[in-house]
Structure formats: structure tokens, C-alpha cells
Amino acid sequence: MTGGDVTVLVVAKEPRPGRVKTRLTPAYTPAEAAQLAEAALADTLAVVRDLPARRRVLVLDGAPGDWLPPGFTVVPQAAGGLDERLAAAFGGCTGPALLVGMDTPQLTAGLLAPALADDAWSACDAYLGPALDGGFWALGLARPDPELLRGVPMSTAYTGAAQQRRLLAAGLRVRELPPLRDVDTAADVPPVAEAAAPGGRFAATAHRLGARDRAALDGAAADAAAPEPAAPDASAPDASAAGGTALDGTALGRAAG
């Protein structure tokens, strides 16, 4: 089996104002957020287009636009929660499949190379790319069983860990890809555009829209809106003493946009 035997899936939403990257507002207008989403998706598709893959599939919520390069099969996303939509995307594949989202415009062929090498699946059953928000930005399966995703809690700060536990519980040999930052908020835009992917369409769009100033404004607005901390309740149990972990609810690498 060679890297060219792999199906590469890109899961995305049509970059339409008000439907994508809503967490970028109010730092960006809905139209500007959609411009950033389209640029991120275009950069991602450009990389996937040139990968040594058997098939390249865009699993899309919405309609394709002129941002879609040739060489892709477009299929609609299934109904249901994100776990069901990702499961259905894998369910349409035969043979090894590698899934990525539209939130990591810093994607490169080098980052995906381990899962596309000629010996990629000789001693490995799954690849997982963790996201810095606790989700994952890539998932590869030698045998794309939808049940490996159904029921995994999505859009939490522990989604990636839960997905990895599901894979390991199934007896799979799992390898990790490098961690990446998802672009979900205004604060995510400058580090991705300026450091991780400075030469792409996303970086050019972020620069044109003044990403660094937008991130600062967003941070100031968040500080102003934050409620005053409540006085501690002496009668409340101490979560840290009980071994509890606070979760910030940050989303999984939002594969569907």
C-alpha cells in the first residue's frame, strides 16, 4: 500500500456570511469572517489538491464556489451532530482515509506526510492530529469504521483525548501528528497568519483586515464584558482538592467550520 491509496477528506461549511466563523464577530463583521473562512478553506484545498492521494473529497455543508479547485469530488454533509457527520464522511470511504477540517490554513504536505508515506499503515491503524484547543485537526483511519466516531463528545476541551481513548479502546495502534492551532477566535488569527502560515491567502486576508488590531479590540471587549468575580463560597467543595479539572468548553478543531 502506498500513500496514493489514501482518500483525503476535507470537511467544511460554505463560507457564507453569518454561517461560518461566527466566533470571529464582533471583532470582524460577518462578511469579513466569511472572507477569512474562505481564505482558510482555499489554502487547505490547495494543499490537499497536490497530495499523493487516491481521491480528494470535499464533504460540504452548502454549495461549492469559485474557491474550489479542480480534482475534488463534492459530497454533502450528513445530518446530525458533528460526530455523526464525521462518521458518515468516513463511512463513504473504502480503504485508508485521512480527514482534515477548514480551520487550519497552516496545513502543509509535510504535516500530513507520515499518514501518506508508502509505509504509513504498516505499523499503524490511526493518525490523530491534536488541536491546541483540546480537539483534533486531523484523523486518519486504516479501516474507516464510522463507529469509531459516533458518540465521541464534540466541541469540548477534551474531544481530542476522548477520540484517542476511543481508538485505543478499539485496539488500534495510534500515532500523533504535530499539534496545530485552530482559527476559531480573533485571537487565533494573528499567530496563524503571521507565524504559522505567512505566505498564503489566509495571511494576506488577515493582513488586509488588520488582524492584530482586531485581536486587541476583541480582547478589550471581552475584558469589559467579563463579570466581576464572585466572592468565594466557603461552603462550596474545592474542585482541585477533589481532583476535578475545569473545562473551558473550547471547541474541537471545528471540522465542519
Coordinates of C-alpha atoms in Angstrom, one line a residue:
M1 CA 0.0 0.0 0.0
T2 CA 1.3 3.4 -0.9
G3 CA 0.4 7.0 0.1
G4 CA -1.5 7.3 -3.2
D5 CA -4.0 4.7 -1.9
V6 CA -5.4 7.1 0.7
T7 CA -8.7 9.1 0.4
V8 CA -8.3 12.6 1.8
L9 CA -11.4 14.2 3.2
V10 CA -11.9 17.9 3.8
V11 CA -14.9 18.7 6.0
A12 CA -16.2 22.3 5.6
K13 CA -19.0 24.8 5.5
E14 CA -19.7 27.0 2.6
P15 CA -18.0 30.3 3.6
R16 CA -21.2 32.5 3.7
P17 CA -21.6 35.5 6.0
G18 CA -23.4 34.6 9.1
R19 CA -22.9 30.8 8.7
V20 CA -19.2 30.4 9.3
K21 CA -16.7 31.7 11.9
T22 CA -19.4 33.3 14.0
R23 CA -17.0 33.4 16.9
L24 CA -14.8 35.9 15.0
T25 CA -17.6 38.5 15.5
P26 CA -17.8 41.2 16.7
A27 CA -14.1 41.8 16.1
Y28 CA -14.9 41.1 12.4
T29 CA -18.1 41.7 10.6
P30 CA -19.9 38.5 9.4
A31 CA -18.8 39.3 5.8
E32 CA -15.2 39.7 7.0
A33 CA -15.4 36.5 9.0
A34 CA -16.6 34.7 5.8
Q35 CA -13.6 36.2 3.9
L36 CA -11.2 34.7 6.4
A37 CA -13.1 31.4 6.3
E38 CA -12.9 31.3 2.5
A39 CA -9.2 32.1 2.6
A40 CA -8.5 29.3 5.1
L41 CA -10.6 26.8 3.1
A42 CA -8.8 27.8 -0.1
D43 CA -5.4 27.4 1.4
T44 CA -6.4 24.0 2.8
L45 CA -7.8 22.8 -0.5
A46 CA -4.7 24.0 -2.4
V47 CA -2.5 21.8 -0.2
V48 CA -4.9 18.8 -0.4
R49 CA -5.1 19.1 -4.2
D50 CA -1.3 18.4 -4.5
L51 CA -1.2 15.5 -2.1
P52 CA -0.5 12.0 -3.4
A53 CA -4.0 10.7 -2.7
R54 CA -6.3 8.2 -4.4
R55 CA -9.3 10.5 -4.0
R56 CA -9.9 14.0 -2.7
V57 CA -13.3 14.6 -1.3
L58 CA -14.9 17.8 -0.1
V59 CA -17.6 17.0 2.5
L60 CA -19.5 20.2 2.3
D61 CA -22.4 21.9 4.1
G62 CA -23.6 24.3 1.4
A63 CA -22.7 24.8 -2.2
P64 CA -19.3 25.0 -3.8
G65 CA -18.0 28.3 -5.1
D66 CA -15.1 29.5 -7.2
W67 CA -12.8 28.8 -4.3
L68 CA -13.0 25.1 -5.1
P69 CA -10.1 23.9 -7.3
P70 CA -10.4 21.0 -9.8
G71 CA -9.7 17.5 -8.7
F72 CA -12.3 17.2 -5.8
T73 CA -15.4 15.1 -5.5
V74 CA -18.0 17.1 -3.6
V75 CA -20.5 15.2 -1.3
P76 CA -23.0 16.8 1.1
Q77 CA -22.5 16.5 4.8
A78 CA -24.9 14.1 6.6
A79 CA -27.5 15.2 9.1
G80 CA -26.9 15.1 12.8
G81 CA -24.3 16.2 15.2
L82 CA -20.6 16.7 14.4
D83 CA -19.8 13.1 15.4
E84 CA -22.5 11.8 13.1
R85 CA -21.3 14.0 10.2
L86 CA -17.6 12.9 10.6
A87 CA -18.7 9.3 11.0
A88 CA -20.7 9.5 7.7
A89 CA -17.7 11.0 5.9
F90 CA -15.6 8.1 6.8
G91 CA -18.4 5.7 6.1
G92 CA -18.3 6.7 2.4
C93 CA -14.7 5.5 2.1
T94 CA -13.1 2.2 1.2
G95 CA -9.5 1.8 2.3
P96 CA -7.5 4.2 4.4
A97 CA -8.9 7.7 4.8
L98 CA -7.5 10.9 6.2
L99 CA -9.8 13.7 7.3
V100 CA -8.9 17.4 7.9
G101 CA -11.0 20.5 8.6
M102 CA -11.0 24.0 7.2
D103 CA -9.7 25.7 10.4
T104 CA -6.0 25.2 9.9
P105 CA -4.8 27.2 6.9
Q106 CA -1.2 26.5 8.1
L107 CA -1.7 22.9 6.8
T108 CA 1.2 21.6 4.7
A109 CA 2.0 18.4 2.9
G110 CA 4.8 17.9 5.4
L111 CA 2.4 17.8 8.3
L112 CA 0.4 15.1 6.7
A113 CA 3.4 13.2 5.2
P114 CA 3.5 10.5 7.9
A115 CA 0.0 9.4 7.0
L116 CA 0.7 9.4 3.3
A117 CA 4.0 7.7 3.2
D118 CA 4.4 4.3 1.5
D119 CA 4.7 2.6 4.9
A120 CA 2.1 4.8 6.6
W121 CA -0.1 1.9 7.6
S122 CA 2.4 -0.9 8.0
A123 CA 2.6 -0.5 11.8
C124 CA -0.2 2.0 12.5
D125 CA -4.0 1.9 12.4
A126 CA -4.9 5.5 13.1
Y127 CA -3.3 9.0 13.0
L128 CA -4.6 11.8 15.2
G129 CA -3.6 15.5 14.9
P130 CA -4.3 17.2 18.2
A131 CA -5.5 20.8 18.2
L132 CA -4.4 23.3 20.9
D133 CA -8.0 23.9 22.0
G134 CA -8.3 20.3 23.0
G135 CA -9.9 19.0 19.8
F136 CA -8.3 17.5 16.8
W137 CA -7.5 18.9 13.3
A138 CA -6.8 15.6 11.5
L139 CA -7.9 12.0 11.9
G140 CA -6.7 9.1 9.7
L141 CA -8.1 5.5 9.8
A142 CA -6.7 2.5 8.0
R143 CA -10.2 1.0 8.2
P144 CA -12.7 3.8 8.2
D145 CA -15.3 2.4 10.7
P146 CA -17.9 5.1 11.5
E147 CA -18.5 3.6 14.9
L148 CA -15.0 4.9 15.9
L149 CA -16.5 8.4 15.9
R150 CA -20.2 8.1 16.8
G151 CA -20.8 9.2 20.4
V152 CA -17.5 10.9 20.9
P153 CA -18.3 14.2 22.6
M154 CA -17.6 17.1 20.3
S155 CA -16.9 20.8 20.8
T156 CA -15.3 20.3 24.3
A157 CA -11.9 20.9 25.7
Y158 CA -11.3 17.1 25.9
T159 CA -12.6 16.0 22.5
G160 CA -9.2 15.0 21.2
A161 CA -8.5 13.0 24.3
A162 CA -11.8 11.3 24.1
Q163 CA -11.3 10.4 20.4
Q164 CA -7.9 9.0 21.2
R165 CA -9.3 6.9 24.0
R166 CA -11.9 5.5 21.6
L167 CA -9.3 4.5 19.1
L168 CA -7.1 2.9 21.8
A169 CA -10.1 1.1 23.3
A170 CA -10.7 -0.5 19.9
G171 CA -7.2 -1.9 19.9
L172 CA -5.8 0.4 17.3
R173 CA -2.2 1.5 17.1
V174 CA -2.3 5.3 17.1
R175 CA 0.3 7.8 16.0
E176 CA 0.1 11.5 16.6
L177 CA 0.6 14.2 14.1
P178 CA 2.0 17.6 15.2
P179 CA -0.4 19.8 17.2
L180 CA -1.9 22.8 15.5
R181 CA -3.9 25.9 16.5
D182 CA -7.4 26.1 15.1
V183 CA -8.6 29.5 13.9
D184 CA -11.8 30.0 15.9
T185 CA -11.5 33.4 17.5
A186 CA -10.0 36.8 16.7
A187 CA -7.0 36.0 18.9
D188 CA -6.2 32.9 16.8
V189 CA -5.9 34.9 13.6
P190 CA -2.5 36.8 14.1
P191 CA -0.4 33.8 15.3
V192 CA -1.6 31.6 12.4
A193 CA -1.4 34.3 9.8
E194 CA 1.9 35.8 10.9
A195 CA 3.9 32.8 12.2
A196 CA 2.4 29.5 11.1
A197 CA 1.2 30.4 7.5
P198 CA 2.6 33.8 6.5
G199 CA 2.6 33.1 2.7
G200 CA -1.0 32.0 2.0
R201 CA -4.3 33.6 1.1
F202 CA -5.4 33.5 4.7
A203 CA -2.4 35.6 5.8
A204 CA -3.0 38.1 3.0
T205 CA -6.7 38.4 4.0
A206 CA -5.8 38.7 7.7
H207 CA -3.2 41.4 6.9
R208 CA -5.7 43.4 4.8
L209 CA -8.3 43.2 7.6
G210 CA -5.8 44.3 10.3
A211 CA -5.9 41.1 12.2
R212 CA -3.6 42.2 15.1
D213 CA -5.7 45.3 15.8
R214 CA -8.9 43.2 15.6
A215 CA -7.5 40.8 18.2
A216 CA -6.6 43.6 20.5
L217 CA -10.1 45.1 20.2
D218 CA -11.7 41.7 20.8
G219 CA -9.6 41.2 23.9
A220 CA -10.6 44.6 25.3
A221 CA -14.2 43.9 24.6
A222 CA -14.0 40.6 26.3
D223 CA -12.4 42.1 29.4
A224 CA -15.1 44.8 29.5
A225 CA -17.9 42.3 29.3
A226 CA -16.4 39.9 31.9
P227 CA -18.4 39.9 35.1
E228 CA -16.8 40.7 38.4
P229 CA -15.6 37.5 40.1
A230 CA -17.9 36.4 42.8
A231 CA -16.7 36.1 46.4
P232 CA -15.6 32.5 47.1
D233 CA -18.3 30.4 48.9
A234 CA -16.7 28.8 51.9
S235 CA -19.3 26.1 51.9
A236 CA -18.6 25.0 48.3
P237 CA -16.3 22.0 47.7
D238 CA -12.8 22.6 46.4
A239 CA -12.7 21.1 42.9
S240 CA -8.9 21.0 42.8
A241 CA -8.8 19.1 46.1
A242 CA -11.2 16.5 44.7
G243 CA -9.1 16.1 41.7
G244 CA -11.6 18.0 39.4
T245 CA -10.5 19.7 36.2
A246 CA -12.0 22.9 34.9
L247 CA -13.0 22.8 31.3
D248 CA -13.3 26.0 29.2
G249 CA -15.7 24.5 26.6
T250 CA -13.3 25.3 23.8
A251 CA -14.4 23.5 20.6
L252 CA -13.0 20.6 18.8
G253 CA -11.0 21.7 15.7
R254 CA -14.3 22.7 14.1
A255 CA -14.1 20.4 11.2
A256 CA -17.4 21.5 9.8
G257 CA -16.5 25.1 10.0

